Amino acid sequence: ENLGPTITVGEILVEIMATTIGKGFLDAQPLIGPFPSGAPAIFIDQVAKLGAQAGIIAAVGNDDFGRLNVERLRDDGADVSAIAVSPDFPTGSAFVRYANDGTRDFVYNIARSAAGEIKLTDAAKSLITRAGHLHVMGSALSIPAVWPIINFALQDIKKRGGTLSVDPNMRKELAAGEETGRQFATLLKATDLLLPSGDELFVACPASSESEAIGKLLASGISEIVMKRGQKGSALVTKTGSISRPAFIVDEVDPTGAGDCFGATYLTCRRLGHSAEQALDYANAAGARNVTYRGPMEGTSTFRELDQFIAATPRK
Ligand code: ATP
Ligand code: MG
């Protein structure tokens, strides 16, 4: 087992959100932000807050949106040495508005922002060489420059006995063409831990039922599949059985980032040697606690905060 840092590659963004509920951005409206964001960044911030070594290969602009993110990640203990500052492009952004039915509309600026300029720099190579685990966020595959870096990191980390986790993290606004499908297939062959939510399981494996998809994925060599089920909690499925754990009961203020905090916490607990049941409970707590904060990275948690949250919060 390779105990080196957990790393990821992908978008660092600011999130700016509508303060009213409704569909999209076709009218002038009140907004709040910038908040540090980007699924890979939220994930790695959560790993770092748990006291584990964590680093991200990314790029931001030479602007306040970039500085805001780098300072937050550094303050929370993440390795920011492989975050490049692009002299030419501004930091990426995501505008989000929530609708009445719980769906979200996004306006993304990722592929043509600094995030689109992620490169395999010397600092990135150095981080990869030290790493023991790679986490891939599906959203990062919308940046064409990311795939060669992930592929390089994957080969290097696996060669040294490291592990891979994948969160499909699909968004309807992000392009997912045939190329992404092939990349995804390559990743699934090497994945140790898969973290889908909702229908993302069928993106990973087209099938007519959940159990058929899970069966095929386990047969293909994935050892742990952890299903994120929002207010229904989560479940781990392995070849030897399954464990479901209930969600915590909270007032949801902002759902974005729950899946990232959940995945980071589950993975980190497992890497630290916690039981699957304990890891699911901590991860459910991290996801639930995150949705009580406005801003996708505002509710990342330390173990101390998770222990306090678990002691004080009823479960379904
Ligand atoms: P994201 O929007 O970040 O992509 P996701 O769809 O990947 O999220 P979810 O299932 O929404 O993942 O959330 C991850 C976990 O966080 C859930 O399994 C659950 O434990 C917890 N969680 C999320 N939302 C809530 C909620 N409203 N109440 C309680 N727990 C929640
Ligand atoms: Mg998700």
Short mmCIF file of C-alpha atoms and ligand atoms in Angstrom, two decimals:
data_model
loop_
_atom_site.label_atom_id
_atom_site.label_comp_id
_atom_site.label_asym_id
_atom_site.label_seq_id
_atom_site.Cartn_x
_atom_site.Cartn_y
_atom_site.Cartn_z
CA GLU A 1 0.00 0.00 0.00
CA ASN A 2 1.27 3.47 -0.95
CA LEU A 3 0.46 6.07 1.72
CA GLY A 4 1.55 9.13 -0.28
CA PRO A 5 -0.73 12.16 -0.70
CA THR A 6 -4.17 12.03 -2.31
CA ILE A 7 -4.09 14.15 -5.46
CA THR A 8 -6.52 15.31 -8.11
CA VAL A 9 -6.37 17.21 -11.39
CA GLY A 10 -8.96 19.71 -12.57
CA GLU A 11 -10.91 22.90 -12.35
CA ILE A 12 -10.55 25.56 -9.71
CA LEU A 13 -13.44 28.00 -10.09
CA VAL A 14 -15.27 30.73 -8.29
CA GLU A 15 -18.96 30.14 -7.82
CA ILE A 16 -21.41 33.01 -8.02
CA MET A 17 -24.96 32.13 -7.13
CA ALA A 18 -28.37 33.64 -7.62
CA THR A 19 -29.97 34.53 -4.30
CA THR A 20 -33.48 33.87 -5.63
CA ILE A 21 -35.02 30.60 -6.73
CA GLY A 22 -36.00 30.27 -10.37
CA LYS A 23 -34.91 29.20 -13.80
CA GLY A 24 -31.62 30.42 -15.22
CA PHE A 25 -30.15 33.85 -15.83
CA LEU A 26 -32.27 35.55 -18.49
CA ASP A 27 -33.08 38.52 -16.20
CA ALA A 28 -30.96 40.85 -14.09
CA GLN A 29 -30.99 39.50 -10.54
CA PRO A 30 -29.19 39.58 -7.21
CA LEU A 31 -26.11 37.38 -6.98
CA ILE A 32 -23.76 36.44 -4.17
CA GLY A 33 -20.12 35.40 -4.45
CA PRO A 34 -17.35 34.76 -5.32
CA PHE A 35 -17.04 31.51 -3.37
CA PRO A 36 -14.08 29.13 -3.82
CA SER A 37 -15.27 26.22 -5.96
CA GLY A 38 -14.60 23.54 -8.58
CA ALA A 39 -15.43 19.93 -7.73
CA PRO A 40 -11.78 18.76 -7.65
CA ALA A 41 -10.85 21.74 -5.45
CA ILE A 42 -13.70 21.13 -2.99
CA PHE A 43 -12.71 17.47 -2.83
CA ILE A 44 -9.06 18.19 -2.11
CA ASP A 45 -9.91 20.91 0.44
CA GLN A 46 -12.02 18.36 2.32
CA VAL A 47 -9.20 15.77 2.28
CA ALA A 48 -6.79 18.40 3.65
CA LYS A 49 -9.20 19.50 6.38
CA LEU A 50 -9.26 15.93 7.67
CA GLY A 51 -5.55 16.29 8.26
CA ALA A 52 -4.47 14.03 5.39
CA GLN A 53 -1.91 15.01 2.75
CA ALA A 54 -3.72 16.43 -0.29
CA GLY A 55 -2.66 18.22 -3.46
CA ILE A 56 -4.21 19.51 -6.68
CA ILE A 57 -2.87 20.05 -10.19
CA ALA A 58 -4.72 23.08 -11.50
CA ALA A 59 -4.42 26.57 -12.97
CA VAL A 60 -5.91 29.90 -11.93
CA GLY A 61 -5.67 33.40 -13.38
CA ASN A 62 -3.55 36.21 -12.01
CA ASP A 63 -6.63 37.74 -10.36
CA ASP A 64 -8.55 37.90 -7.09
CA PHE A 65 -10.70 34.89 -8.05
CA GLY A 66 -7.52 32.83 -8.28
CA ARG A 67 -5.96 34.26 -5.12
CA LEU A 68 -9.16 33.64 -3.15
CA ASN A 69 -9.01 29.94 -4.06
CA VAL A 70 -5.29 29.39 -3.56
CA GLU A 71 -5.36 31.11 -0.16
CA ARG A 72 -8.31 29.01 0.99
CA LEU A 73 -6.70 25.74 -0.11
CA ARG A 74 -3.38 26.69 1.49
CA ASP A 75 -5.05 27.79 4.75
CA ASP A 76 -6.91 24.49 4.91
CA GLY A 77 -3.65 22.54 4.56
CA ALA A 78 -3.66 21.49 0.90
CA ASP A 79 -0.46 21.35 -1.17
CA VAL A 80 -0.86 24.25 -3.63
CA SER A 81 2.59 23.84 -5.24
CA ALA A 82 1.11 22.46 -8.48
CA ILE A 83 -1.45 25.25 -8.98
CA ALA A 84 -0.09 27.33 -11.87
CA VAL A 85 -0.97 30.99 -12.38
CA SER A 86 -1.86 31.71 -16.02
CA PRO A 87 -0.65 35.13 -17.23
CA ASP A 88 -3.15 35.08 -20.10
CA PHE A 89 -6.49 33.74 -18.85
CA PRO A 90 -8.80 34.64 -15.94
CA THR A 91 -9.81 32.14 -13.24
CA GLY A 92 -12.73 29.94 -14.25
CA SER A 93 -16.23 30.56 -12.97
CA ALA A 94 -19.58 28.92 -12.46
CA PHE A 95 -22.83 30.84 -12.09
CA VAL A 96 -25.55 28.73 -10.52
CA ARG A 97 -29.26 29.19 -9.88
CA TYR A 98 -31.52 26.77 -8.10
CA ALA A 99 -35.03 26.04 -9.38
CA ASN A 100 -38.11 25.15 -7.33
CA ASP A 101 -37.86 21.46 -8.21
CA GLY A 102 -34.33 21.19 -6.80
CA THR A 103 -32.62 21.19 -10.21
CA ARG A 104 -29.73 23.56 -10.93
CA ASP A 105 -28.86 25.66 -13.97
CA PHE A 106 -25.20 26.49 -14.47
CA VAL A 107 -23.33 28.94 -16.69
CA TYR A 108 -19.77 27.65 -16.78
CA ASN A 109 -16.57 29.28 -17.97
CA ILE A 110 -14.05 26.47 -17.58
CA ALA A 111 -12.47 25.20 -20.80
CA ARG A 112 -11.62 28.72 -22.02
CA SER A 113 -10.49 30.05 -18.64
CA ALA A 114 -7.18 29.49 -16.83
CA ALA A 115 -8.60 26.08 -15.87
CA GLY A 116 -8.39 25.14 -19.55
CA GLU A 117 -4.63 25.84 -19.40
CA ILE A 118 -3.73 23.13 -16.88
CA LYS A 119 -0.30 21.74 -17.83
CA LEU A 120 2.02 18.94 -16.73
CA THR A 121 4.52 21.34 -15.17
CA ASP A 122 7.60 20.28 -13.19
CA ALA A 123 5.66 21.06 -10.01
CA ALA A 124 2.82 18.82 -11.21
CA LYS A 125 5.22 15.97 -12.01
CA SER A 126 6.83 16.33 -8.59
CA LEU A 127 3.44 16.08 -6.85
CA ILE A 128 2.49 13.03 -8.94
CA THR A 129 5.78 11.31 -8.09
CA ARG A 130 5.00 11.62 -4.37
CA ALA A 131 1.31 10.69 -4.61
CA GLY A 132 -0.28 7.50 -3.31
CA HIS A 133 -3.83 8.02 -4.57
CA LEU A 134 -5.44 9.71 -7.58
CA HIS A 135 -9.04 10.94 -7.50
CA VAL A 136 -10.70 11.81 -10.80
CA MET A 137 -13.76 14.07 -11.05
CA GLY A 138 -15.76 13.53 -14.25
CA SER A 139 -16.27 17.29 -14.54
CA ALA A 140 -12.50 17.75 -15.04
CA LEU A 141 -12.67 15.66 -18.23
CA SER A 142 -14.53 18.56 -19.86
CA ILE A 143 -11.09 20.23 -20.06
CA PRO A 144 -9.21 18.64 -22.99
CA ALA A 145 -5.77 19.33 -21.42
CA VAL A 146 -6.63 17.30 -18.31
CA TRP A 147 -6.74 13.81 -19.83
CA PRO A 148 -3.02 13.41 -20.65
CA ILE A 149 -2.14 14.55 -17.12
CA ILE A 150 -4.60 12.13 -15.52
CA ASN A 151 -3.31 9.32 -17.73
CA PHE A 152 0.30 10.09 -16.77
CA ALA A 153 -0.58 10.28 -13.07
CA LEU A 154 -2.62 7.09 -13.25
CA GLN A 155 0.22 5.03 -14.78
CA ASP A 156 2.80 6.44 -12.37
CA ILE A 157 0.73 6.05 -9.19
CA LYS A 158 -0.52 2.55 -10.04
CA LYS A 159 3.02 1.43 -10.87
CA ARG A 160 4.02 2.40 -7.31
CA GLY A 161 1.15 0.51 -5.66
CA GLY A 162 -1.19 3.50 -5.39
CA THR A 163 -4.96 3.57 -5.91
CA LEU A 164 -7.63 5.34 -8.01
CA SER A 165 -11.09 6.67 -7.20
CA VAL A 166 -13.58 8.10 -9.69
CA ASP A 167 -16.61 10.33 -9.16
CA PRO A 168 -18.51 10.53 -12.49
CA ASN A 169 -19.84 13.96 -11.40
CA MET A 170 -21.75 14.64 -14.62
CA ARG A 171 -23.36 18.02 -15.30
CA LYS A 172 -25.72 18.51 -18.19
CA GLU A 173 -23.96 21.77 -19.16
CA LEU A 174 -20.54 20.09 -19.50
CA ALA A 175 -19.74 18.46 -22.82
CA ALA A 176 -19.40 14.68 -22.56
CA GLY A 177 -18.77 13.36 -26.06
CA GLU A 178 -17.37 10.09 -27.38
CA GLU A 179 -13.88 11.09 -26.30
CA THR A 180 -15.01 11.46 -22.68
CA GLY A 181 -16.71 8.08 -22.94
CA ARG A 182 -13.45 6.40 -23.99
CA GLN A 183 -11.51 8.16 -21.22
CA PHE A 184 -14.11 7.04 -18.74
CA ALA A 185 -13.82 3.44 -19.90
CA THR A 186 -10.03 3.56 -19.42
CA LEU A 187 -10.49 4.91 -15.90
CA LEU A 188 -13.09 2.32 -14.92
CA LYS A 189 -10.66 -0.50 -15.76
CA ALA A 190 -8.23 0.89 -13.17
CA THR A 191 -10.69 2.18 -10.55
CA ASP A 192 -10.58 0.84 -7.01
CA LEU A 193 -13.41 3.02 -5.68
CA LEU A 194 -16.35 4.39 -7.71
CA LEU A 195 -18.55 7.12 -6.21
CA PRO A 196 -21.65 7.65 -8.40
CA SER A 197 -24.78 9.60 -7.49
CA GLY A 198 -28.21 8.98 -8.99
CA ASP A 199 -28.18 7.90 -12.62
CA GLU A 200 -24.41 8.33 -12.90
CA LEU A 201 -24.15 4.60 -12.25
CA PHE A 202 -25.64 4.00 -15.71
CA VAL A 203 -23.21 6.43 -17.31
CA ALA A 204 -20.47 4.23 -15.89
CA CYS A 205 -22.22 1.07 -17.03
CA PRO A 206 -25.32 0.98 -19.25
CA ALA A 207 -27.68 -1.64 -17.80
CA SER A 208 -31.40 -2.21 -17.25
CA SER A 209 -31.22 -2.17 -13.45
CA GLU A 210 -29.04 -0.87 -10.64
CA SER A 211 -28.10 -4.36 -9.51
CA GLU A 212 -27.11 -5.39 -13.04
CA ALA A 213 -24.87 -2.33 -13.40
CA ILE A 214 -23.29 -2.91 -9.99
CA GLY A 215 -22.73 -6.58 -10.75
CA LYS A 216 -20.96 -5.80 -14.00
CA LEU A 217 -18.78 -3.11 -12.43
CA LEU A 218 -17.72 -5.35 -9.54
CA ALA A 219 -16.97 -8.17 -12.00
CA SER A 220 -14.76 -5.79 -13.99
CA GLY A 221 -12.48 -5.34 -10.97
CA ILE A 222 -13.76 -2.32 -9.01
CA SER A 223 -13.54 -3.29 -5.34
CA GLU A 224 -15.84 -0.68 -3.76
CA ILE A 225 -18.87 1.11 -5.23
CA VAL A 226 -20.30 3.78 -2.97
CA MET A 227 -23.69 5.13 -4.00
CA LYS A 228 -24.48 8.71 -2.94
CA ARG A 229 -28.21 9.04 -2.36
CA GLY A 230 -28.72 12.62 -1.14
CA GLN A 231 -31.31 12.70 1.64
CA LYS A 232 -31.41 8.89 1.57
CA GLY A 233 -27.82 8.59 2.77
CA SER A 234 -25.38 6.23 1.11
CA ALA A 235 -24.50 2.61 0.50
CA LEU A 236 -21.34 0.62 -0.12
CA VAL A 237 -21.51 -2.40 -2.41
CA THR A 238 -18.66 -4.92 -2.70
CA LYS A 239 -18.41 -8.48 -3.99
CA THR A 240 -19.16 -9.75 -0.50
CA GLY A 241 -22.27 -7.67 0.23
CA SER A 242 -23.60 -4.20 0.91
CA ILE A 243 -23.94 -1.74 3.78
CA SER A 244 -26.43 1.17 3.82
CA ARG A 245 -26.18 4.08 6.23
CA PRO A 246 -28.89 6.71 6.79
CA ALA A 247 -28.53 10.43 6.08
CA PHE A 248 -28.41 13.04 8.81
CA ILE A 249 -31.44 15.34 9.11
CA VAL A 250 -30.44 18.91 8.24
CA ASP A 251 -31.89 22.07 6.71
CA GLU A 252 -30.37 22.19 3.24
CA VAL A 253 -29.18 25.71 2.38
CA ASP A 254 -26.99 24.92 -0.65
CA PRO A 255 -26.65 21.38 -2.08
CA THR A 256 -23.54 21.99 -4.20
CA GLY A 257 -20.38 20.33 -2.94
CA ALA A 258 -22.08 17.62 -0.85
CA GLY A 259 -20.91 14.85 -3.17
CA ASP A 260 -17.36 16.17 -3.21
CA CYS A 261 -17.15 16.40 0.60
CA PHE A 262 -18.75 12.98 0.89
CA GLY A 263 -16.29 11.35 -1.51
CA ALA A 264 -13.25 13.02 0.04
CA THR A 265 -14.29 11.92 3.51
CA TYR A 266 -15.13 8.34 2.56
CA LEU A 267 -11.84 7.94 0.73
CA THR A 268 -9.76 9.55 3.46
CA CYS A 269 -11.36 7.45 6.19
CA ARG A 270 -10.66 4.28 4.21
CA ARG A 271 -7.05 5.34 3.55
CA LEU A 272 -6.68 5.98 7.29
CA GLY A 273 -7.91 2.45 8.00
CA HIS A 274 -11.45 3.16 9.27
CA SER A 275 -14.10 0.47 8.73
CA ALA A 276 -16.49 0.89 5.79
CA GLU A 277 -19.38 1.59 8.17
CA GLN A 278 -17.44 4.28 10.01
CA ALA A 279 -16.31 5.78 6.69
CA LEU A 280 -19.92 5.93 5.41
CA ASP A 281 -21.07 7.66 8.61
CA TYR A 282 -18.29 10.24 8.49
CA ALA A 283 -18.93 10.79 4.77
CA ASN A 284 -22.70 11.18 5.28
CA ALA A 285 -21.91 13.70 8.00
CA ALA A 286 -19.49 15.62 5.77
CA GLY A 287 -22.06 15.80 2.94
CA ALA A 288 -24.91 16.80 5.26
CA ARG A 289 -22.84 19.39 7.12
CA ASN A 290 -21.71 20.92 3.83
CA VAL A 291 -25.27 21.55 2.61
CA THR A 292 -26.01 23.65 5.70
CA TYR A 293 -23.52 26.29 4.46
CA ARG A 294 -24.02 28.69 1.55
CA GLY A 295 -21.08 28.28 -0.83
CA PRO A 296 -19.80 24.90 -2.05
CA MET A 297 -16.50 24.91 -0.09
CA GLU A 298 -17.73 26.80 3.00
CA GLY A 299 -18.87 23.65 4.79
CA THR A 300 -15.83 21.39 4.48
CA SER A 301 -15.12 19.75 7.85
CA THR A 302 -12.38 18.66 10.23
CA PHE A 303 -12.76 15.36 12.12
CA ARG A 304 -13.48 17.40 15.23
CA GLU A 305 -16.32 19.21 13.46
CA LEU A 306 -17.67 15.89 12.12
CA ASP A 307 -17.61 14.30 15.58
CA GLN A 308 -19.50 17.28 17.01
CA PHE A 309 -21.98 17.22 14.11
CA ILE A 310 -22.60 13.47 14.47
CA ALA A 311 -23.17 13.79 18.23
CA ALA A 312 -25.65 16.64 17.75
CA THR A 313 -27.62 15.59 14.64
CA PRO A 314 -30.44 13.02 14.34
CA ARG A 315 -30.45 10.48 11.49
CA LYS A 316 -33.33 9.42 9.25
P1 ATP B 1 -23.11 17.16 -5.78
O1 ATP B 1 -24.27 18.07 -5.91
O2 ATP B 1 -22.04 17.75 -4.92
O3 ATP B 1 -22.61 16.60 -7.09
P2 ATP B 1 -23.89 14.42 -5.40
O4 ATP B 1 -25.11 14.32 -6.24
O5 ATP B 1 -22.62 13.90 -5.95
O6 ATP B 1 -23.68 15.94 -4.95
P3 ATP B 1 -25.41 13.76 -3.02
O7 ATP B 1 -25.97 12.39 -2.96
O8 ATP B 1 -26.31 14.88 -3.33
O9 ATP B 1 -24.14 13.70 -3.99
O10 ATP B 1 -24.72 14.10 -1.63
C1 ATP B 1 -23.68 13.31 -1.10
C2 ATP B 1 -24.02 12.86 0.32
O11 ATP B 1 -24.18 14.02 1.15
C3 ATP B 1 -25.30 12.07 0.44
O12 ATP B 1 -25.07 10.69 0.21
C4 ATP B 1 -25.72 12.39 1.88
O13 ATP B 1 -25.03 11.56 2.79
C5 ATP B 1 -25.25 13.81 2.06
N1 ATP B 1 -26.32 14.77 1.76
C6 ATP B 1 -26.48 15.49 0.62
N2 ATP B 1 -27.59 16.24 0.67
C7 ATP B 1 -28.15 16.01 1.88
C8 ATP B 1 -29.32 16.49 2.57
N3 ATP B 1 -30.15 17.37 2.02
N4 ATP B 1 -29.56 16.03 3.82
C9 ATP B 1 -28.75 15.12 4.40
N5 ATP B 1 -27.64 14.63 3.81
C10 ATP B 1 -27.33 15.06 2.58
MG MG B 2 -21.63 14.83 -7.61
#
